[in-house]
Coordinates of N, CA and C in Angstrom, one line a residue:
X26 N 77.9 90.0 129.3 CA 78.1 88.6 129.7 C 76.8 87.8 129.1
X27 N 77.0 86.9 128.4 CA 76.3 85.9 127.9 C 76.0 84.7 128.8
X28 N 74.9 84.1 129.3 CA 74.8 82.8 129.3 C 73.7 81.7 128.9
X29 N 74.8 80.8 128.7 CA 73.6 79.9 127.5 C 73.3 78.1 128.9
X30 N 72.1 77.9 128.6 CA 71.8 76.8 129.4 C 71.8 75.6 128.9
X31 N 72.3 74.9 129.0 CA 72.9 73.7 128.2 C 71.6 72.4 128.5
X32 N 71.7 72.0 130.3 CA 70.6 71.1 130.5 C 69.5 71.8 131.6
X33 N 68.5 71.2 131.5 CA 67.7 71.6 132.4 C 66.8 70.5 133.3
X34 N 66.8 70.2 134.5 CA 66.2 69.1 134.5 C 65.4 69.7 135.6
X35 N 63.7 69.5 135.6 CA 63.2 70.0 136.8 C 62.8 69.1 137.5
X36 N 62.7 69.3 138.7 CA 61.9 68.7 139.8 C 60.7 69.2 140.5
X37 N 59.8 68.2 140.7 CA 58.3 68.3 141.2 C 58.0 67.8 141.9
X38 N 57.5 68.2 143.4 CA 57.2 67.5 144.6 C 55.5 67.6 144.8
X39 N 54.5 66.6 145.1 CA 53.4 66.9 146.1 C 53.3 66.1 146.7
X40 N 52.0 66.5 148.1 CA 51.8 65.6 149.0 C 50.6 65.9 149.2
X41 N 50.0 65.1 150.1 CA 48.4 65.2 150.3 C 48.6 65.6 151.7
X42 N 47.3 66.7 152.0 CA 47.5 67.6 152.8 C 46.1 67.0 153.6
X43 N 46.6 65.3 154.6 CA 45.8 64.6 155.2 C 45.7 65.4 156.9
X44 N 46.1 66.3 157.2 CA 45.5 67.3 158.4 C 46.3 66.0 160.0
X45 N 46.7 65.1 159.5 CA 47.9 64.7 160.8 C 48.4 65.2 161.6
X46 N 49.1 66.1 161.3 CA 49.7 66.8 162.4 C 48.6 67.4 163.2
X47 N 47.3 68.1 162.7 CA 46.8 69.0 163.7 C 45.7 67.8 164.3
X48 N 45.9 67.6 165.8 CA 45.1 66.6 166.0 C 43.6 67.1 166.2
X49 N 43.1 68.6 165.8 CA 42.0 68.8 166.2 C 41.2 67.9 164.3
X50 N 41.9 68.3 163.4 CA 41.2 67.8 162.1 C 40.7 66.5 162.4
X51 N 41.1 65.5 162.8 CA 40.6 64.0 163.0 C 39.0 64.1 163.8
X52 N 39.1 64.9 164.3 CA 37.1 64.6 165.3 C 36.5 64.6 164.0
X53 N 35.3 63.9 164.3 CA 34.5 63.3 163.6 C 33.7 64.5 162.5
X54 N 33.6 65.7 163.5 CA 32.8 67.1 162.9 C 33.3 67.1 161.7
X55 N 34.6 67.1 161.5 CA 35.2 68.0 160.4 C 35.2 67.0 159.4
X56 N 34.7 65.9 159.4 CA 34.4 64.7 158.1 C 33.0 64.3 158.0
X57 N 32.1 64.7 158.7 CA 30.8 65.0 158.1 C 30.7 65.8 157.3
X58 N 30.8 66.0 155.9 CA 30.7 66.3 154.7 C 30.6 65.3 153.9
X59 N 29.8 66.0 152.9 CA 29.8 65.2 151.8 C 30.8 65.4 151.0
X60 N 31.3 63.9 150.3 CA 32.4 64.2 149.3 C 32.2 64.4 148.0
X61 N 31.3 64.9 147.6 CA 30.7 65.2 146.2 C 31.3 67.1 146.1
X62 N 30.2 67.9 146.9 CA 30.4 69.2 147.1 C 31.0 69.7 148.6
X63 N 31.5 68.6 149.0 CA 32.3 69.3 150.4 C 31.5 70.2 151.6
X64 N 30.7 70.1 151.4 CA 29.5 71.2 152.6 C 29.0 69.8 153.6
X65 N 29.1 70.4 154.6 CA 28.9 69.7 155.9 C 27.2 69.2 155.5
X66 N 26.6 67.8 156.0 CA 25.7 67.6 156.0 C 24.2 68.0 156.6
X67 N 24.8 68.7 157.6 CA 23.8 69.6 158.1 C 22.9 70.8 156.9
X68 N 24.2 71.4 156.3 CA 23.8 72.3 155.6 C 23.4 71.6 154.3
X69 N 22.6 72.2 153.3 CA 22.0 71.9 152.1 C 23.2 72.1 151.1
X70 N 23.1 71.2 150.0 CA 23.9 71.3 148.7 C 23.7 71.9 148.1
X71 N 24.8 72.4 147.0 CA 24.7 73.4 146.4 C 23.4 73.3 145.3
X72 N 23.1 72.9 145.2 CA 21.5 72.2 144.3 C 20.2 73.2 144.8
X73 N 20.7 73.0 146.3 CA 19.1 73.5 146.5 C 19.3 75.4 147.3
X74 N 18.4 76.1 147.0 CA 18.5 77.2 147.7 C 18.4 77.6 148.2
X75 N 18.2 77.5 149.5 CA 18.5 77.7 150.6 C 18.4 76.6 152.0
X76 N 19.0 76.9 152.7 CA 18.9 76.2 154.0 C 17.2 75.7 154.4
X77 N 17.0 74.0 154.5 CA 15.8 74.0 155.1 C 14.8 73.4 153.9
X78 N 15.8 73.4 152.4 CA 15.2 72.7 151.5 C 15.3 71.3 151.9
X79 N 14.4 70.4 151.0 CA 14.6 69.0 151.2 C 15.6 68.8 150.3
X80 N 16.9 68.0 151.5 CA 17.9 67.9 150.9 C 18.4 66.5 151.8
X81 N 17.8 65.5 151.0 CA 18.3 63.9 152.4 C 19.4 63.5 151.9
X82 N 20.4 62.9 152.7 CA 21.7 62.1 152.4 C 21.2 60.7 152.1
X83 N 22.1 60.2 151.4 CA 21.8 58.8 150.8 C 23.0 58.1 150.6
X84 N 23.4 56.8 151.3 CA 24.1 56.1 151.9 C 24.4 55.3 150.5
X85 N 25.9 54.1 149.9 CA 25.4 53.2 149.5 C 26.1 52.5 150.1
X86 N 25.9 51.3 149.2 CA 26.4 49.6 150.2 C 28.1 50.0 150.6
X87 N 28.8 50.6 150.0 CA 29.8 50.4 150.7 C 30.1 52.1 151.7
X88 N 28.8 51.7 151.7 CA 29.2 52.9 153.2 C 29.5 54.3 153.0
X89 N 30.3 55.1 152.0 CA 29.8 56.4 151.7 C 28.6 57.2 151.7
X90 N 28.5 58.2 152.2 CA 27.2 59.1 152.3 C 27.2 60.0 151.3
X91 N 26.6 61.0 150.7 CA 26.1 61.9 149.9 C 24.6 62.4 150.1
X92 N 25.5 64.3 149.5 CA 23.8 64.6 149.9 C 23.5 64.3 148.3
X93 N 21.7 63.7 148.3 CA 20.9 63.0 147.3 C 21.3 63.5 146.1
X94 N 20.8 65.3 145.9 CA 21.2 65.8 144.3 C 22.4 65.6 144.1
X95 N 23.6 65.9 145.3 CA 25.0 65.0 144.7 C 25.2 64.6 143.8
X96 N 25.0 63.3 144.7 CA 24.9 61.8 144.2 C 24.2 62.0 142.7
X97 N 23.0 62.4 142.4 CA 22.6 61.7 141.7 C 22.5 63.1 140.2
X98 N 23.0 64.1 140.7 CA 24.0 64.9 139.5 C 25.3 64.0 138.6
X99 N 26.2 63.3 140.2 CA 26.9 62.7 139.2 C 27.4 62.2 138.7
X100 N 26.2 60.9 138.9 CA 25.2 59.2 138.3 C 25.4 60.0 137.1
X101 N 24.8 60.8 137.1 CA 24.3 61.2 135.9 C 24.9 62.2 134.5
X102 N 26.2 61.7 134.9 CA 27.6 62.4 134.5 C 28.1 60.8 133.5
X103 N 28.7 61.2 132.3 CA 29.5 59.9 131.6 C 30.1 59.4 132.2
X104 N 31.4 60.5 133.3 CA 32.6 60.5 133.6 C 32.6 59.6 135.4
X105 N 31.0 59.6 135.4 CA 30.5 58.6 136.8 C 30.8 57.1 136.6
X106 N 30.7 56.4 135.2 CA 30.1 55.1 135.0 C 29.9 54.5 136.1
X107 N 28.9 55.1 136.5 CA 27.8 54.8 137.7 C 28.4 54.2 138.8
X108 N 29.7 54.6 139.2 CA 31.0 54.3 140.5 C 30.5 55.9 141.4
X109 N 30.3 54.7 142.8 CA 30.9 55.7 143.6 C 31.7 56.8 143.7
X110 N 31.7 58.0 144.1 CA 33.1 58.9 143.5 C 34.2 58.4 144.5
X111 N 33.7 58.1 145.5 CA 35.3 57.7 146.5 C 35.8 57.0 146.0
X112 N 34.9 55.3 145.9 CA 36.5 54.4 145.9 C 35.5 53.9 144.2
X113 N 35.2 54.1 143.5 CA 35.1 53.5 142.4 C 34.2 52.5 142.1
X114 N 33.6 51.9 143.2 CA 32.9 50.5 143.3 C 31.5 51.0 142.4
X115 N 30.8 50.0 141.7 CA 29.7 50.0 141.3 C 28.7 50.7 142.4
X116 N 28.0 52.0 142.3 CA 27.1 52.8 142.9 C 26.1 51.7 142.9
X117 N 25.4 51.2 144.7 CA 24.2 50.5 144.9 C 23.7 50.7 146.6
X118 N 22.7 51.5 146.3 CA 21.8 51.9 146.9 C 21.8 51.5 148.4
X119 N 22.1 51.4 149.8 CA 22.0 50.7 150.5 C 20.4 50.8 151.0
X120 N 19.6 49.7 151.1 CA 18.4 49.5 150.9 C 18.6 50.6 152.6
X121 N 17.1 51.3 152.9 CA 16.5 52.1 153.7 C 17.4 52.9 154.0
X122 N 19.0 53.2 153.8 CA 19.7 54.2 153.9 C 19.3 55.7 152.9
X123 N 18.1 56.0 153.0 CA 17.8 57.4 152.2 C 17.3 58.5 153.6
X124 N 17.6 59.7 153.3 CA 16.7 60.2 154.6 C 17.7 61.6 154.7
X125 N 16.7 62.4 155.6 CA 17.9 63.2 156.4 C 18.4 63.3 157.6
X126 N 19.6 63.8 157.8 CA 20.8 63.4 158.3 C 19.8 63.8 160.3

């Protein structure tokens, strides 16, 4: 028996996996991270080695945090033109927002 496939049409579904349903993901713990390298702020970035290095978070005007080498790995990227990585806004420093957490 032969068969030949005449059309094929596929379908593709995704969704973003915003943690809703489990009401424990919403407390505040589990979003202190930086959104650069995803490690909780407490702990050091992947930049430095080991726990206990100087590693300060740095805030900008619109309110996003990052830890510092983050941030300023990837300022220092073409693919940054110097935007925030969350929402895109021109990266600006929130004056005295440098420090650790």
């Amino acid at each position: 028996m032969k068969v030949t496939v005449k059309h094929w049409h596929a379908v593709a579904q995704w969704r973003w996996d915003t943690g809703a349903a489990e009401p424990e993901s919403s407390d505040a713990e589990n979003e202190d991270v930086c959104g650069i390298c995803r490690v909780p702020y407490e702990g050091c970035c992947p930049s430095c080695k080991m726990p206990g290095d100087d590693c300060p978070l740095i805030w900008g005007e619109c309110t996003h945090v990052f830890h510092m080498h983050c941030l300023l790995k990837w300022i220092g990227t073409p693919a940054s033109k110097q935007q925030c990585p969350m929402d895109r806004r021109t990266w600006v420093t929130a004056e005295r927002k440098i420090g650790n957490s």
